[in-house]
Amino acid sequence: MKRIHTLVAAAFLAGVFGAAPLAAETNQSVEVGLQDVSQNQAEAKFEEYKDVPQGLVFEEYALDVNAANYDLDVKLENLFQDDQSAALDYNRKGKLWFKAGWDQAPHRWGESAFSFFDQTAPGVYAIDDAMQSFFQANPGSATWWNNISTFTDRARAVPLEARADTLSLNLGGALSEGWSVDFNFSQQEKHGNQLLPVALGRSFALELAKEVDQTVYDSGVALNYASEKTTLALSYGMNVYENAINTLVWDNPKRLTDAVGDASRGDGAAQGRYSNAPDNLAH
């Protein structure tokens, strides 16, 4: 069970933003606090999509500026945590606008995973040769099961979690009466380890803590026209997906060398291979 006790202090400030040529109404707020977390066991589900930190927490900072010729909003949330975010919104009364955002989104599947595989290169997972040789010489026998404990200390802890970092930008403005243009761009990077079931033939399945290293770019431009009777939009978009690890290769825990001859079960190979999603481009 996890118990959380939070003490939050909120501060509200008012003043003039910068040296704006026109008077601006400015409001600021800050929320900070102290948090005590009592946990008696691993509870990954509780923190699957967020951080629950111990001690000082910076929950939110907000700035709101309302001037005669522009509006500005700034918000920062969960600073110095894995789920922190920032957003900026500037609007010059519909003539010019700019938005920017940055967001971190963690996803944690488990806290207590262990693996016999060592990643020797991106997408390449190896098992100790001695373990493979022992299993190959004693396939499914009592000797194997009675001695498997000698290999368990070679398993290493693997965090089953990944985090997506997303940057987004939007810039637009009025070109003339009725006409406006909009530019959009975003970039998302995802890194971490994710569970993947794989198989060698029909005999048994394995679980790999595969590395995730992906980047997605999304961009677009739009030309818009609006009047009392007519609306028109012309737009173009491009999406790019890049996967730094296109192929997975893993050792067969049962074999150190390839088996020749009987292939009825399909598990005679010393290694398995799997294709990840390939790079792609879309318009």
PDB file of C-alpha atoms in Angstrom:
ATOM      1  CA  MET A   1       0.000   0.000   0.000  1.00  0.00           C
ATOM      2  CA  LYS A   2       1.196   3.517  -0.765  1.00  0.00           C
ATOM      3  CA  ARG A   3       0.164   6.483   1.362  1.00  0.00           C
ATOM      4  CA  ILE A   4       0.841  10.037   0.255  1.00  0.00           C
ATOM      5  CA  HIS A   5       0.677  13.125   2.429  1.00  0.00           C
ATOM      6  CA  THR A   6       1.177  16.416   0.632  1.00  0.00           C
ATOM      7  CA  LEU A   7       1.490  19.931   1.995  1.00  0.00           C
ATOM      8  CA  VAL A   8       1.190  22.527  -0.763  1.00  0.00           C
ATOM      9  CA  ALA A   9       1.859  26.238  -0.431  1.00  0.00           C
ATOM     10  CA  ALA A  10       0.377  28.459  -3.149  1.00  0.00           C
ATOM     11  CA  ALA A  11       1.720  31.940  -3.823  1.00  0.00           C
ATOM     12  CA  PHE A  12      -0.131  34.441  -5.984  1.00  0.00           C
ATOM     13  CA  LEU A  13       1.743  37.405  -7.424  1.00  0.00           C
ATOM     14  CA  ALA A  14       0.559  40.345  -9.482  1.00  0.00           C
ATOM     15  CA  GLY A  15       2.475  42.975 -11.390  1.00  0.00           C
ATOM     16  CA  VAL A  16       3.398  44.305 -14.779  1.00  0.00           C
ATOM     17  CA  PHE A  17       4.908  41.900 -17.312  1.00  0.00           C
ATOM     18  CA  GLY A  18       8.189  43.230 -18.675  1.00  0.00           C
ATOM     19  CA  ALA A  19       8.231  46.664 -20.183  1.00  0.00           C
ATOM     20  CA  ALA A  20       5.108  46.344 -22.294  1.00  0.00           C
ATOM     21  CA  PRO A  21       4.208  49.571 -24.108  1.00  0.00           C
ATOM     22  CA  LEU A  22       0.618  49.266 -22.899  1.00  0.00           C
ATOM     23  CA  ALA A  23      -0.592  48.493 -19.390  1.00  0.00           C
ATOM     24  CA  ALA A  24      -0.970  44.762 -18.838  1.00  0.00           C
ATOM     25  CA  GLU A  25      -2.801  42.850 -16.148  1.00  0.00           C
ATOM     26  CA  THR A  26      -0.483  40.120 -14.897  1.00  0.00           C
ATOM     27  CA  ASN A  27      -1.293  37.213 -12.605  1.00  0.00           C
ATOM     28  CA  GLN A  28       1.179  34.624 -11.393  1.00  0.00           C
ATOM     29  CA  SER A  29       0.764  31.603  -9.175  1.00  0.00           C
ATOM     30  CA  VAL A  30       3.234  29.111  -7.738  1.00  0.00           C
ATOM     31  CA  GLU A  31       2.413  25.815  -6.049  1.00  0.00           C
ATOM     32  CA  VAL A  32       5.189  24.075  -4.109  1.00  0.00           C
ATOM     33  CA  GLY A  33       4.979  21.651  -1.240  1.00  0.00           C
ATOM     34  CA  LEU A  34       6.421  18.818   0.781  1.00  0.00           C
ATOM     35  CA  GLN A  35       5.288  15.258   0.125  1.00  0.00           C
ATOM     36  CA  ASP A  36       5.749  12.191   2.308  1.00  0.00           C
ATOM     37  CA  VAL A  37       5.358   8.808   0.617  1.00  0.00           C
ATOM     38  CA  SER A  38       4.967   5.597   2.635  1.00  0.00           C
ATOM     39  CA  GLN A  39       5.292   2.435   0.524  1.00  0.00           C
ATOM     40  CA  ASN A  40       5.561  -1.141   1.757  1.00  0.00           C
ATOM     41  CA  GLN A  41       5.957  -2.914  -1.583  1.00  0.00           C
ATOM     42  CA  ALA A  42       6.636  -2.252  -5.260  1.00  0.00           C
ATOM     43  CA  GLU A  43       3.533  -0.833  -6.885  1.00  0.00           C
ATOM     44  CA  ALA A  44       4.411  -0.080 -10.498  1.00  0.00           C
ATOM     45  CA  LYS A  45       0.757   0.378 -11.465  1.00  0.00           C
ATOM     46  CA  PHE A  46       0.444   3.309  -9.070  1.00  0.00           C
ATOM     47  CA  GLU A  47       3.278   5.127 -10.844  1.00  0.00           C
ATOM     48  CA  GLU A  48       2.624   3.748 -14.337  1.00  0.00           C
ATOM     49  CA  TYR A  49       2.110   7.149 -15.969  1.00  0.00           C
ATOM     50  CA  LYS A  50       3.444   9.598 -13.368  1.00  0.00           C
ATOM     51  CA  ASP A  51       6.023  10.293 -10.688  1.00  0.00           C
ATOM     52  CA  VAL A  52       5.202  10.258  -6.985  1.00  0.00           C
ATOM     53  CA  PRO A  53       8.335  11.903  -5.525  1.00  0.00           C
ATOM     54  CA  GLN A  54       9.468  12.055  -1.946  1.00  0.00           C
ATOM     55  CA  GLY A  55      10.188  15.455  -0.410  1.00  0.00           C
ATOM     56  CA  LEU A  56       9.971  18.826  -2.127  1.00  0.00           C
ATOM     57  CA  VAL A  57       7.558  19.032  -5.084  1.00  0.00           C
ATOM     58  CA  PHE A  58       7.043  21.846  -7.607  1.00  0.00           C
ATOM     59  CA  GLU A  59       3.505  21.212  -8.733  1.00  0.00           C
ATOM     60  CA  GLU A  60       2.768  24.235 -10.893  1.00  0.00           C
ATOM     61  CA  TYR A  61       3.810  27.686 -12.004  1.00  0.00           C
ATOM     62  CA  ALA A  62       1.344  29.752 -14.031  1.00  0.00           C
ATOM     63  CA  LEU A  63       1.654  33.179 -15.645  1.00  0.00           C
ATOM     64  CA  ASP A  64      -1.305  34.969 -17.240  1.00  0.00           C
ATOM     65  CA  VAL A  65      -0.812  38.311 -18.980  1.00  0.00           C
ATOM     66  CA  ASN A  66      -3.755  40.188 -20.456  1.00  0.00           C
ATOM     67  CA  ALA A  67      -2.669  43.342 -22.291  1.00  0.00           C
ATOM     68  CA  ALA A  68      -4.519  45.623 -24.658  1.00  0.00           C
ATOM     69  CA  ASN A  69      -2.802  44.195 -27.726  1.00  0.00           C
ATOM     70  CA  TYR A  70      -1.793  40.660 -26.701  1.00  0.00           C
ATOM     71  CA  ASP A  71      -2.458  37.739 -24.351  1.00  0.00           C
ATOM     72  CA  LEU A  72       0.230  35.488 -22.904  1.00  0.00           C
ATOM     73  CA  ASP A  73      -0.134  32.279 -20.899  1.00  0.00           C
ATOM     74  CA  VAL A  74       2.732  30.211 -19.465  1.00  0.00           C
ATOM     75  CA  LYS A  75       2.323  27.037 -17.434  1.00  0.00           C
ATOM     76  CA  LEU A  76       4.942  24.684 -15.932  1.00  0.00           C
ATOM     77  CA  GLU A  77       3.859  21.483 -14.186  1.00  0.00           C
ATOM     78  CA  ASN A  78       5.621  18.785 -12.127  1.00  0.00           C
ATOM     79  CA  LEU A  79       9.054  20.353 -12.482  1.00  0.00           C
ATOM     80  CA  PHE A  80      12.104  18.043 -12.178  1.00  0.00           C
ATOM     81  CA  GLN A  81       9.932  14.922 -12.515  1.00  0.00           C
ATOM     82  CA  ASP A  82       9.625  12.348 -15.310  1.00  0.00           C
ATOM     83  CA  ASP A  83       6.107  13.619 -16.087  1.00  0.00           C
ATOM     84  CA  GLN A  84       6.955  17.322 -16.245  1.00  0.00           C
ATOM     85  CA  SER A  85       5.498  19.619 -18.891  1.00  0.00           C
ATOM     86  CA  ALA A  86       5.664  23.220 -20.101  1.00  0.00           C
ATOM     87  CA  ALA A  87       3.337  25.253 -22.300  1.00  0.00           C
ATOM     88  CA  LEU A  88       3.436  28.765 -23.766  1.00  0.00           C
ATOM     89  CA  ASP A  89       0.566  30.475 -25.615  1.00  0.00           C
ATOM     90  CA  TYR A  90       0.950  33.942 -27.153  1.00  0.00           C
ATOM     91  CA  ASN A  91      -1.825  35.604 -29.143  1.00  0.00           C
ATOM     92  CA  ARG A  92      -1.626  39.103 -30.588  1.00  0.00           C
ATOM     93  CA  LYS A  93      -5.389  39.571 -30.902  1.00  0.00           C
ATOM     94  CA  GLY A  94      -5.716  37.153 -33.813  1.00  0.00           C
ATOM     95  CA  LYS A  95      -3.065  38.859 -35.955  1.00  0.00           C
ATOM     96  CA  LEU A  96      -0.178  36.695 -34.774  1.00  0.00           C
ATOM     97  CA  TRP A  97      -0.074  33.647 -32.555  1.00  0.00           C
ATOM     98  CA  PHE A  98       2.580  31.301 -31.258  1.00  0.00           C
ATOM     99  CA  LYS A  99       2.240  28.159 -29.159  1.00  0.00           C
ATOM    100  CA  ALA A 100       4.974  25.926 -27.786  1.00  0.00           C
ATOM    101  CA  GLY A 101       4.785  22.871 -25.611  1.00  0.00           C
ATOM    102  CA  TRP A 102       7.084  20.289 -24.105  1.00  0.00           C
ATOM    103  CA  ASP A 103       5.803  17.182 -22.398  1.00  0.00           C
ATOM    104  CA  GLN A 104       7.343  14.084 -20.804  1.00  0.00           C
ATOM    105  CA  ALA A 105       5.141  10.996 -20.533  1.00  0.00           C
ATOM    106  CA  PRO A 106       6.527   7.929 -18.725  1.00  0.00           C
ATOM    107  CA  HIS A 107       5.041   4.446 -19.035  1.00  0.00           C
ATOM    108  CA  ARG A 108       6.165   1.870 -16.484  1.00  0.00           C
ATOM    109  CA  TRP A 109       5.075  -1.743 -16.908  1.00  0.00           C
ATOM    110  CA  GLY A 110       6.972  -3.358 -14.029  1.00  0.00           C
ATOM    111  CA  GLU A 111       9.596  -2.840 -11.352  1.00  0.00           C
ATOM    112  CA  SER A 112      10.811  -6.393 -10.721  1.00  0.00           C
ATOM    113  CA  ALA A 113      11.734  -7.893 -14.100  1.00  0.00           C
ATOM    114  CA  PHE A 114      14.925  -9.972 -14.503  1.00  0.00           C
ATOM    115  CA  SER A 115      16.524 -11.274 -17.689  1.00  0.00           C
ATOM    116  CA  PHE A 116      19.255 -13.736 -18.646  1.00  0.00           C
ATOM    117  CA  PHE A 117      19.902 -11.697 -21.803  1.00  0.00           C
ATOM    118  CA  ASP A 118      22.628  -9.079 -22.104  1.00  0.00           C
ATOM    119  CA  GLN A 119      22.326  -6.499 -24.853  1.00  0.00           C
ATOM    120  CA  THR A 120      25.725  -6.604 -26.572  1.00  0.00           C
ATOM    121  CA  ALA A 121      24.749  -4.179 -29.361  1.00  0.00           C
ATOM    122  CA  PRO A 122      21.562  -2.287 -30.282  1.00  0.00           C
ATOM    123  CA  GLY A 123      18.957  -4.997 -30.861  1.00  0.00           C
ATOM    124  CA  VAL A 124      21.342  -7.917 -30.140  1.00  0.00           C
ATOM    125  CA  TYR A 125      20.648 -10.017 -27.018  1.00  0.00           C
ATOM    126  CA  ALA A 126      23.100 -12.704 -25.863  1.00  0.00           C
ATOM    127  CA  ILE A 127      23.007 -15.420 -23.186  1.00  0.00           C
ATOM    128  CA  ASP A 128      26.044 -16.810 -21.396  1.00  0.00           C
ATOM    129  CA  ASP A 129      27.584 -19.604 -23.529  1.00  0.00           C
ATOM    130  CA  ALA A 130      27.925 -21.902 -20.520  1.00  0.00           C
ATOM    131  CA  MET A 131      24.184 -21.777 -19.908  1.00  0.00           C
ATOM    132  CA  GLN A 132      23.425 -22.536 -23.554  1.00  0.00           C
ATOM    133  CA  SER A 133      25.906 -25.423 -23.642  1.00  0.00           C
ATOM    134  CA  PHE A 134      24.521 -26.942 -20.443  1.00  0.00           C
ATOM    135  CA  PHE A 135      20.954 -26.825 -21.695  1.00  0.00           C
ATOM    136  CA  GLN A 136      21.980 -28.237 -25.099  1.00  0.00           C
ATOM    137  CA  ALA A 137      23.747 -31.177 -23.426  1.00  0.00           C
ATOM    138  CA  ASN A 138      20.887 -31.824 -20.983  1.00  0.00           C
ATOM    139  CA  PRO A 139      17.693 -30.882 -22.853  1.00  0.00           C
ATOM    140  CA  GLY A 140      14.779 -30.885 -20.425  1.00  0.00           C
ATOM    141  CA  SER A 141      16.382 -33.553 -18.222  1.00  0.00           C
ATOM    142  CA  ALA A 142      16.461 -33.907 -14.468  1.00  0.00           C
ATOM    143  CA  THR A 143      20.088 -32.781 -14.572  1.00  0.00           C
ATOM    144  CA  TRP A 144      19.007 -29.487 -16.078  1.00  0.00           C
ATOM    145  CA  TRP A 145      16.179 -28.835 -13.653  1.00  0.00           C
ATOM    146  CA  ASN A 146      18.299 -29.807 -10.644  1.00  0.00           C
ATOM    147  CA  ASN A 147      21.066 -27.400 -11.640  1.00  0.00           C
ATOM    148  CA  ILE A 148      19.141 -24.469 -13.079  1.00  0.00           C
ATOM    149  CA  SER A 149      19.573 -22.590  -9.785  1.00  0.00           C
ATOM    150  CA  THR A 150      23.282 -22.267 -10.538  1.00  0.00           C
ATOM    151  CA  PHE A 151      22.425 -19.959 -13.429  1.00  0.00           C
ATOM    152  CA  THR A 152      19.780 -17.774 -11.763  1.00  0.00           C
ATOM    153  CA  ASP A 153      22.350 -15.429 -10.235  1.00  0.00           C
ATOM    154  CA  ARG A 154      23.316 -14.405 -13.780  1.00  0.00           C
ATOM    155  CA  ALA A 155      19.936 -12.780 -14.331  1.00  0.00           C
ATOM    156  CA  ARG A 156      20.017  -8.995 -14.184  1.00  0.00           C
ATOM    157  CA  ALA A 157      17.321  -6.527 -13.259  1.00  0.00           C
ATOM    158  CA  VAL A 158      15.737  -4.762 -16.230  1.00  0.00           C
ATOM    159  CA  PRO A 159      13.435  -1.732 -15.815  1.00  0.00           C
ATOM    160  CA  LEU A 160      10.378  -2.284 -17.995  1.00  0.00           C
ATOM    161  CA  GLU A 161       9.644   1.349 -18.709  1.00  0.00           C
ATOM    162  CA  ALA A 162       9.848   3.887 -21.491  1.00  0.00           C
ATOM    163  CA  ARG A 163       9.405   7.642 -21.700  1.00  0.00           C
ATOM    164  CA  ALA A 164       8.149   9.778 -24.571  1.00  0.00           C
ATOM    165  CA  ASP A 165       9.462  13.367 -24.800  1.00  0.00           C
ATOM    166  CA  THR A 166       7.350  15.561 -27.076  1.00  0.00           C
ATOM    167  CA  LEU A 167       8.122  19.052 -28.382  1.00  0.00           C
ATOM    168  CA  SER A 168       5.357  20.906 -30.255  1.00  0.00           C
ATOM    169  CA  LEU A 169       5.369  24.283 -32.008  1.00  0.00           C
ATOM    170  CA  ASN A 170       2.629  26.274 -33.724  1.00  0.00           C
ATOM    171  CA  LEU A 171       3.052  29.619 -35.487  1.00  0.00           C
ATOM    172  CA  GLY A 172       0.385  31.466 -37.409  1.00  0.00           C
ATOM    173  CA  GLY A 173      -1.011  34.808 -38.297  1.00  0.00           C
ATOM    174  CA  ALA A 174      -3.353  36.868 -40.458  1.00  0.00           C
ATOM    175  CA  LEU A 175      -2.070  37.695 -43.941  1.00  0.00           C
ATOM    176  CA  SER A 176      -4.939  40.018 -44.834  1.00  0.00           C
ATOM    177  CA  GLU A 177      -8.646  40.260 -44.168  1.00  0.00           C
ATOM    178  CA  GLY A 178     -10.020  36.736 -44.326  1.00  0.00           C
ATOM    179  CA  TRP A 179      -6.671  35.045 -45.036  1.00  0.00           C
ATOM    180  CA  SER A 180      -4.422  33.350 -42.471  1.00  0.00           C
ATOM    181  CA  VAL A 181      -1.552  30.883 -42.421  1.00  0.00           C
ATOM    182  CA  ASP A 182      -0.630  28.209 -39.867  1.00  0.00           C
ATOM    183  CA  PHE A 183       2.628  26.266 -39.366  1.00  0.00           C
ATOM    184  CA  ASN A 184       2.851  23.188 -37.109  1.00  0.00           C
ATOM    185  CA  PHE A 185       5.764  21.014 -36.022  1.00  0.00           C
ATOM    186  CA  SER A 186       6.212  18.306 -33.404  1.00  0.00           C
ATOM    187  CA  GLN A 187       8.945  15.867 -32.467  1.00  0.00           C
ATOM    188  CA  GLN A 188       8.526  12.900 -30.166  1.00  0.00           C
ATOM    189  CA  GLU A 189      11.387  10.740 -28.928  1.00  0.00           C
ATOM    190  CA  LYS A 190      10.704   7.485 -27.089  1.00  0.00           C
ATOM    191  CA  HIS A 191      13.394   5.589 -25.185  1.00  0.00           C
ATOM    192  CA  GLY A 192      13.391   2.712 -22.712  1.00  0.00           C
ATOM    193  CA  ASN A 193      12.679  -1.026 -22.504  1.00  0.00           C
ATOM    194  CA  GLN A 194       9.462  -2.769 -23.475  1.00  0.00           C
ATOM    195  CA  LEU A 195       8.384  -6.382 -23.038  1.00  0.00           C
ATOM    196  CA  LEU A 196       8.170  -8.377 -26.291  1.00  0.00           C
ATOM    197  CA  PRO A 197       7.103 -12.062 -26.511  1.00  0.00           C
ATOM    198  CA  VAL A 198       9.115 -13.914 -29.188  1.00  0.00           C
ATOM    199  CA  ALA A 199       9.381 -17.562 -30.185  1.00  0.00           C
ATOM    200  CA  LEU A 200      11.756 -20.082 -31.696  1.00  0.00           C
ATOM    201  CA  GLY A 201       9.646 -22.523 -33.646  1.00  0.00           C
ATOM    202  CA  ARG A 202       6.556 -24.003 -32.021  1.00  0.00           C
ATOM    203  CA  SER A 203       8.150 -25.346 -28.873  1.00  0.00           C
ATOM    204  CA  PHE A 204       8.468 -22.425 -26.468  1.00  0.00           C
ATOM    205  CA  ALA A 205       8.150 -18.676 -26.133  1.00  0.00           C
ATOM    206  CA  LEU A 206      10.593 -16.131 -24.754  1.00  0.00           C
ATOM    207  CA  GLU A 207      10.170 -12.650 -23.353  1.00  0.00           C
ATOM    208  CA  LEU A 208      12.662  -9.960 -24.353  1.00  0.00           C
ATOM    209  CA  ALA A 209      13.058  -6.624 -22.645  1.00  0.00           C
ATOM    210  CA  LYS A 210      13.673  -4.973 -25.996  1.00  0.00           C
ATOM    211  CA  GLU A 211      15.193  -1.522 -26.221  1.00  0.00           C
ATOM    212  CA  VAL A 212      12.958   1.218 -27.617  1.00  0.00           C
ATOM    213  CA  ASP A 213      14.633   4.014 -29.588  1.00  0.00           C
ATOM    214  CA  GLN A 214      12.107   5.785 -31.821  1.00  0.00           C
ATOM    215  CA  THR A 215      11.580   9.305 -33.145  1.00  0.00           C
ATOM    216  CA  VAL A 216       8.475  10.710 -34.837  1.00  0.00           C
ATOM    217  CA  TYR A 217       8.400  14.040 -36.678  1.00  0.00           C
ATOM    218  CA  ASP A 218       5.091  15.620 -37.661  1.00  0.00           C
ATOM    219  CA  SER A 219       4.798  18.890 -39.584  1.00  0.00           C
ATOM    220  CA  GLY A 220       2.234  20.789 -41.575  1.00  0.00           C
ATOM    221  CA  VAL A 221       1.298  24.100 -43.126  1.00  0.00           C
ATOM    222  CA  ALA A 222      -2.204  25.403 -43.839  1.00  0.00           C
ATOM    223  CA  LEU A 223      -3.559  28.372 -45.772  1.00  0.00           C
ATOM    224  CA  ASN A 224      -7.062  29.396 -44.696  1.00  0.00           C
ATOM    225  CA  TYR A 225      -9.708  31.800 -45.961  1.00  0.00           C
ATOM    226  CA  ALA A 226     -12.923  32.655 -44.150  1.00  0.00           C
ATOM    227  CA  SER A 227     -15.753  35.077 -44.924  1.00  0.00           C
ATOM    228  CA  GLU A 228     -19.438  35.230 -44.087  1.00  0.00           C
ATOM    229  CA  LYS A 229     -20.321  32.848 -46.917  1.00  0.00           C
ATOM    230  CA  THR A 230     -17.119  31.016 -47.747  1.00  0.00           C
ATOM    231  CA  THR A 231     -14.461  28.978 -46.003  1.00  0.00           C
ATOM    232  CA  LEU A 232     -11.448  27.543 -47.795  1.00  0.00           C
ATOM    233  CA  ALA A 233      -8.476  25.564 -46.503  1.00  0.00           C
ATOM    234  CA  LEU A 234      -5.411  24.255 -48.311  1.00  0.00           C
ATOM    235  CA  SER A 235      -2.996  22.177 -46.259  1.00  0.00           C
ATOM    236  CA  TYR A 236       0.034  19.911 -46.517  1.00  0.00           C
ATOM    237  CA  GLY A 237       1.413  17.560 -43.895  1.00  0.00           C
ATOM    238  CA  MET A 238       4.424  15.289 -43.564  1.00  0.00           C
ATOM    239  CA  ASN A 239       5.074  12.561 -40.996  1.00  0.00           C
ATOM    240  CA  VAL A 240       8.439  10.839 -40.508  1.00  0.00           C
ATOM    241  CA  TYR A 241       8.990   7.761 -38.330  1.00  0.00           C
ATOM    242  CA  GLU A 242      12.539   6.676 -37.491  1.00  0.00           C
ATOM    243  CA  ASN A 243      13.327   3.458 -35.653  1.00  0.00           C
ATOM    244  CA  ALA A 244      16.971   3.237 -34.606  1.00  0.00           C
ATOM    245  CA  ILE A 245      16.637  -0.534 -34.028  1.00  0.00           C
ATOM    246  CA  ASN A 246      15.107  -2.238 -37.057  1.00  0.00           C
ATOM    247  CA  THR A 247      16.094  -5.844 -36.261  1.00  0.00           C
ATOM    248  CA  LEU A 248      16.229  -7.904 -33.071  1.00  0.00           C
ATOM    249  CA  VAL A 249      18.569 -10.905 -32.746  1.00  0.00           C
ATOM    250  CA  TRP A 250      18.549 -13.104 -29.644  1.00  0.00           C
ATOM    251  CA  ASP A 251      20.277 -16.302 -28.497  1.00  0.00           C
ATOM    252  CA  ASN A 252      18.391 -19.551 -28.121  1.00  0.00           C
ATOM    253  CA  PRO A 253      18.648 -20.442 -24.408  1.00  0.00           C
ATOM    254  CA  LYS A 254      18.463 -24.132 -25.325  1.00  0.00           C
ATOM    255  CA  ARG A 255      21.273 -24.233 -27.850  1.00  0.00           C
ATOM    256  CA  LEU A 256      24.757 -22.845 -28.439  1.00  0.00           C
ATOM    257  CA  THR A 257      25.074 -24.299 -31.946  1.00  0.00           C
ATOM    258  CA  ASP A 258      22.588 -24.897 -34.739  1.00  0.00           C
ATOM    259  CA  ALA A 259      20.946 -28.315 -34.906  1.00  0.00           C
ATOM    260  CA  VAL A 260      21.162 -30.049 -38.270  1.00  0.00           C
ATOM    261  CA  GLY A 261      18.570 -32.564 -39.390  1.00  0.00           C
ATOM    262  CA  ASP A 262      15.349 -32.639 -37.366  1.00  0.00           C
ATOM    263  CA  ALA A 263      13.533 -29.367 -37.907  1.00  0.00           C
ATOM    264  CA  SER A 264      10.063 -30.571 -36.980  1.00  0.00           C
ATOM    265  CA  ARG A 265       9.771 -28.168 -34.035  1.00  0.00           C
ATOM    266  CA  GLY A 266      11.628 -25.304 -35.667  1.00  0.00           C
ATOM    267  CA  ASP A 267      13.759 -24.542 -32.584  1.00  0.00           C
ATOM    268  CA  GLY A 268      17.074 -25.912 -33.832  1.00  0.00           C
ATOM    269  CA  ALA A 269      18.565 -22.500 -34.597  1.00  0.00           C
ATOM    270  CA  ALA A 270      21.077 -21.040 -32.145  1.00  0.00           C
ATOM    271  CA  GLN A 271      19.586 -17.569 -32.684  1.00  0.00           C
ATOM    272  CA  GLY A 272      16.224 -16.020 -33.421  1.00  0.00           C
ATOM    273  CA  ARG A 273      15.442 -12.936 -35.467  1.00  0.00           C
ATOM    274  CA  TYR A 274      12.591 -10.427 -35.450  1.00  0.00           C
ATOM    275  CA  SER A 275      11.844  -7.347 -37.578  1.00  0.00           C
ATOM    276  CA  ASN A 276      10.767  -4.155 -35.836  1.00  0.00           C
ATOM    277  CA  ALA A 277       8.633  -1.536 -37.508  1.00  0.00           C
ATOM    278  CA  PRO A 278      10.714   0.013 -40.317  1.00  0.00           C
ATOM    279  CA  ASP A 279      11.411   3.696 -40.933  1.00  0.00           C
ATOM    280  CA  ASN A 280       8.671   5.320 -43.000  1.00  0.00           C
ATOM    281  CA  LEU A 281       7.610   8.612 -44.505  1.00  0.00           C
ATOM    282  CA  ALA A 282       4.041   9.786 -45.130  1.00  0.00           C
ATOM    283  CA  HIS A 283       2.653  12.865 -46.905  1.00  0.00           C
TER     284      HIS A 283
END
